[in-house]
Amino acid sequence: MVHTIDIKNEKYLVTKQVVFMSIDNAFQMGTSVNTFATKLKAYRLSVTGPPIIRGRVDFNGGEVLIKKDIMLQFVGNPVTLPKEFEWKEHLKIGPCVYARFRGREENLIFASQKISVYAYENEIELKKESYTVYVEKTNVAVTIDIFIPHED
């Protein structure tokens, strides 16, 4: 198995017809994605493309809050969605520092760390959010793209 982390700058994450759902328990991510996809099917929407996880850091007084949302792209008429779902017809995130990670999922932290080192060395100020795209998963490895937006 080949372990690689490729870094690029000035990349954009572009999606069409994406719907968001907040995650309360990050440890139940897989279950949450499946539940969310099932809910969308109930509204006659088909999920297309890989799941995307948006992570954000918010500050509430002296408390640090980490928030996560599942983002799924869909095909269908979004007017059938209830108001509880946030959705956007087009979403363009960037510019970003981008990492393509190939390896065992438990080593994904190294991709985020490599982005941080790259940003430090190139004097790039990263924003407090990230987008993780689960591109491919096999029995031995995953391919995951990470986008972290930065200031222009």
mmCIF file of C-alpha atoms in Angstrom:
data_model
loop_
_atom_site.group_PDB
_atom_site.id
_atom_site.type_symbol
_atom_site.label_atom_id
_atom_site.label_comp_id
_atom_site.label_asym_id
_atom_site.label_seq_id
_atom_site.Cartn_x
_atom_site.Cartn_y
_atom_site.Cartn_z
ATOM 1 C CA MET A 1 0.000 0.000 0.000
ATOM 2 C CA VAL A 2 1.343 3.398 -0.997
ATOM 3 C CA HIS A 3 0.934 6.204 1.542
ATOM 4 C CA THR A 4 0.939 9.664 -0.013
ATOM 5 C CA ILE A 5 -0.156 13.185 0.809
ATOM 6 C CA ASP A 6 -0.081 15.615 -2.105
ATOM 7 C CA ILE A 7 -0.460 19.344 -1.311
ATOM 8 C CA LYS A 8 -1.631 22.091 -3.665
ATOM 9 C CA ASN A 9 -2.673 25.693 -3.127
ATOM 10 C CA GLU A 10 -5.332 27.893 -4.715
ATOM 11 C CA LYS A 11 -7.759 24.987 -5.194
ATOM 12 C CA TYR A 12 -11.544 25.364 -5.034
ATOM 13 C CA LEU A 13 -14.219 22.952 -3.863
ATOM 14 C CA VAL A 14 -17.186 23.361 -6.209
ATOM 15 C CA THR A 15 -20.513 21.580 -5.732
ATOM 16 C CA LYS A 16 -23.976 21.749 -7.246
ATOM 17 C CA GLN A 17 -27.237 21.113 -5.408
ATOM 18 C CA VAL A 18 -25.816 20.340 -1.993
ATOM 19 C CA VAL A 19 -27.814 19.841 1.193
ATOM 20 C CA PHE A 20 -26.485 20.101 4.769
ATOM 21 C CA MET A 21 -27.262 18.219 7.984
ATOM 22 C CA SER A 22 -25.600 18.948 11.349
ATOM 23 C CA ILE A 23 -23.959 16.050 13.163
ATOM 24 C CA ASP A 24 -24.338 15.840 16.915
ATOM 25 C CA ASN A 25 -22.060 12.845 17.430
ATOM 26 C CA ALA A 26 -18.990 12.695 15.173
ATOM 27 C CA PHE A 27 -18.360 9.086 16.255
ATOM 28 C CA GLN A 28 -21.547 8.018 14.439
ATOM 29 C CA MET A 29 -20.528 9.609 11.135
ATOM 30 C CA GLY A 30 -21.198 6.563 8.927
ATOM 31 C CA THR A 31 -24.631 6.004 10.435
ATOM 32 C CA SER A 32 -25.434 9.714 10.082
ATOM 33 C CA VAL A 33 -24.492 9.743 6.378
ATOM 34 C CA ASN A 34 -26.672 6.678 5.682
ATOM 35 C CA THR A 35 -29.609 8.121 7.660
ATOM 36 C CA PHE A 36 -29.295 11.429 5.826
ATOM 37 C CA ALA A 37 -29.195 9.723 2.405
ATOM 38 C CA THR A 38 -32.306 7.715 3.332
ATOM 39 C CA LYS A 39 -34.141 10.909 4.342
ATOM 40 C CA LEU A 40 -33.283 12.507 1.003
ATOM 41 C CA LYS A 41 -34.637 9.472 -0.873
ATOM 42 C CA ALA A 42 -37.934 9.915 0.987
ATOM 43 C CA TYR A 43 -38.177 13.340 -0.686
ATOM 44 C CA ARG A 44 -37.443 11.816 -4.121
ATOM 45 C CA LEU A 45 -33.877 13.090 -4.228
ATOM 46 C CA SER A 46 -30.984 10.872 -5.344
ATOM 47 C CA VAL A 47 -27.578 11.295 -3.731
ATOM 48 C CA THR A 48 -24.728 11.775 -6.188
ATOM 49 C CA GLY A 49 -21.018 11.998 -5.494
ATOM 50 C CA PRO A 50 -19.111 11.299 -2.291
ATOM 51 C CA PRO A 51 -20.091 12.617 1.150
ATOM 52 C CA ILE A 52 -18.406 15.820 2.282
ATOM 53 C CA ILE A 53 -17.867 16.698 5.944
ATOM 54 C CA ARG A 54 -17.645 20.386 6.842
ATOM 55 C CA GLY A 55 -15.866 21.049 10.124
ATOM 56 C CA ARG A 56 -15.895 24.464 11.803
ATOM 57 C CA VAL A 57 -14.474 25.930 14.967
ATOM 58 C CA ASP A 58 -16.692 28.437 16.770
ATOM 59 C CA PHE A 59 -15.951 30.374 19.931
ATOM 60 C CA ASN A 60 -18.684 30.922 22.506
ATOM 61 C CA GLY A 61 -17.278 33.106 25.259
ATOM 62 C CA GLY A 62 -14.232 31.180 26.449
ATOM 63 C CA GLU A 63 -15.530 27.871 25.110
ATOM 64 C CA VAL A 64 -14.318 26.317 21.849
ATOM 65 C CA LEU A 65 -17.047 24.505 19.905
ATOM 66 C CA ILE A 66 -16.303 22.114 17.057
ATOM 67 C CA LYS A 67 -19.238 21.759 14.688
ATOM 68 C CA LYS A 68 -19.594 19.236 11.888
ATOM 69 C CA ASP A 69 -22.065 19.028 9.022
ATOM 70 C CA ILE A 70 -22.638 16.337 6.436
ATOM 71 C CA MET A 71 -22.948 17.703 2.920
ATOM 72 C CA LEU A 72 -24.504 15.552 0.207
ATOM 73 C CA GLN A 73 -24.968 16.467 -3.429
ATOM 74 C CA PHE A 74 -28.296 15.437 -4.889
ATOM 75 C CA VAL A 75 -30.280 15.139 -8.095
ATOM 76 C CA GLY A 76 -33.943 16.106 -8.039
ATOM 77 C CA ASN A 77 -36.268 18.982 -7.248
ATOM 78 C CA PRO A 78 -35.250 20.605 -3.940
ATOM 79 C CA VAL A 79 -38.656 22.251 -3.438
ATOM 80 C CA THR A 80 -39.732 18.948 -1.883
ATOM 81 C CA LEU A 81 -37.239 19.448 0.968
ATOM 82 C CA PRO A 82 -38.634 20.591 4.321
ATOM 83 C CA LYS A 83 -37.331 23.868 5.740
ATOM 84 C CA GLU A 84 -35.202 21.986 8.313
ATOM 85 C CA PHE A 85 -32.676 21.248 5.556
ATOM 86 C CA GLU A 86 -30.260 23.934 4.418
ATOM 87 C CA TRP A 87 -29.370 23.586 0.754
ATOM 88 C CA LYS A 88 -27.524 25.561 -1.883
ATOM 89 C CA GLU A 89 -27.819 25.342 -5.644
ATOM 90 C CA HIS A 90 -24.136 26.203 -6.166
ATOM 91 C CA LEU A 91 -21.338 26.270 -3.622
ATOM 92 C CA LYS A 92 -17.780 27.410 -4.332
ATOM 93 C CA ILE A 93 -15.297 27.246 -1.454
ATOM 94 C CA GLY A 94 -11.857 28.758 -1.828
ATOM 95 C CA PRO A 95 -9.182 29.564 -2.391
ATOM 96 C CA CYS A 96 -8.020 26.581 -0.353
ATOM 97 C CA VAL A 97 -4.922 24.671 0.554
ATOM 98 C CA TYR A 98 -5.745 21.170 -0.666
ATOM 99 C CA ALA A 99 -4.427 17.748 0.304
ATOM 100 C CA ARG A 100 -5.089 14.432 -1.385
ATOM 101 C CA PHE A 101 -4.496 11.693 1.187
ATOM 102 C CA ARG A 102 -3.994 8.034 0.273
ATOM 103 C CA GLY A 103 -3.451 5.577 3.087
ATOM 104 C CA ARG A 104 -5.063 4.127 6.193
ATOM 105 C CA GLU A 105 -7.876 6.289 7.537
ATOM 106 C CA GLU A 106 -6.416 6.391 11.057
ATOM 107 C CA ASN A 107 -3.444 8.315 9.594
ATOM 108 C CA LEU A 108 -5.609 11.076 8.085
ATOM 109 C CA ILE A 109 -4.430 13.480 10.809
ATOM 110 C CA PHE A 110 -1.084 13.686 8.977
ATOM 111 C CA ALA A 111 -2.788 15.328 5.977
ATOM 112 C CA SER A 112 -4.199 18.106 8.168
ATOM 113 C CA GLN A 113 -0.821 18.533 9.838
ATOM 114 C CA LYS A 114 0.930 18.725 6.452
ATOM 115 C CA ILE A 115 -1.541 21.440 5.360
ATOM 116 C CA SER A 116 -0.748 23.375 8.548
ATOM 117 C CA VAL A 117 3.009 23.120 7.951
ATOM 118 C CA TYR A 118 2.575 24.159 4.297
ATOM 119 C CA ALA A 119 0.489 27.171 5.371
ATOM 120 C CA TYR A 120 3.081 28.135 7.997
ATOM 121 C CA GLU A 121 6.010 27.873 5.578
ATOM 122 C CA ASN A 122 4.162 29.905 2.930
ATOM 123 C CA GLU A 123 2.714 32.482 5.364
ATOM 124 C CA ILE A 124 -0.884 31.531 4.549
ATOM 125 C CA GLU A 125 -3.572 32.286 7.129
ATOM 126 C CA LEU A 126 -6.020 29.384 7.213
ATOM 127 C CA LYS A 127 -9.669 29.900 8.116
ATOM 128 C CA LYS A 128 -11.283 27.947 10.956
ATOM 129 C CA GLU A 129 -13.127 25.491 8.717
ATOM 130 C CA SER A 130 -12.331 22.457 6.597
ATOM 131 C CA TYR A 131 -14.042 20.274 4.016
ATOM 132 C CA THR A 132 -13.250 16.559 3.902
ATOM 133 C CA VAL A 133 -14.325 14.643 0.797
ATOM 134 C CA TYR A 134 -14.426 10.849 1.107
ATOM 135 C CA VAL A 135 -13.406 9.953 -2.463
ATOM 136 C CA GLU A 136 -12.760 6.203 -2.222
ATOM 137 C CA LYS A 137 -12.549 3.460 0.391
ATOM 138 C CA THR A 138 -11.187 -0.072 -0.007
ATOM 139 C CA ASN A 139 -10.405 -2.804 2.515
ATOM 140 C CA VAL A 140 -6.848 -1.509 2.962
ATOM 141 C CA ALA A 141 -6.860 2.212 2.200
ATOM 142 C CA VAL A 142 -8.856 5.389 1.644
ATOM 143 C CA THR A 143 -8.520 8.330 -0.706
ATOM 144 C CA ILE A 144 -9.650 11.541 0.963
ATOM 145 C CA ASP A 145 -9.442 15.141 -0.214
ATOM 146 C CA ILE A 146 -9.156 17.931 2.356
ATOM 147 C CA PHE A 147 -9.844 21.567 1.496
ATOM 148 C CA ILE A 148 -9.003 24.290 4.030
ATOM 149 C CA PRO A 149 -9.930 27.804 2.897
ATOM 150 C CA HIS A 150 -7.531 30.671 3.468
ATOM 151 C CA GLU A 151 -7.512 34.433 3.210
ATOM 152 C CA ASP A 152 -6.917 35.827 -0.294
#
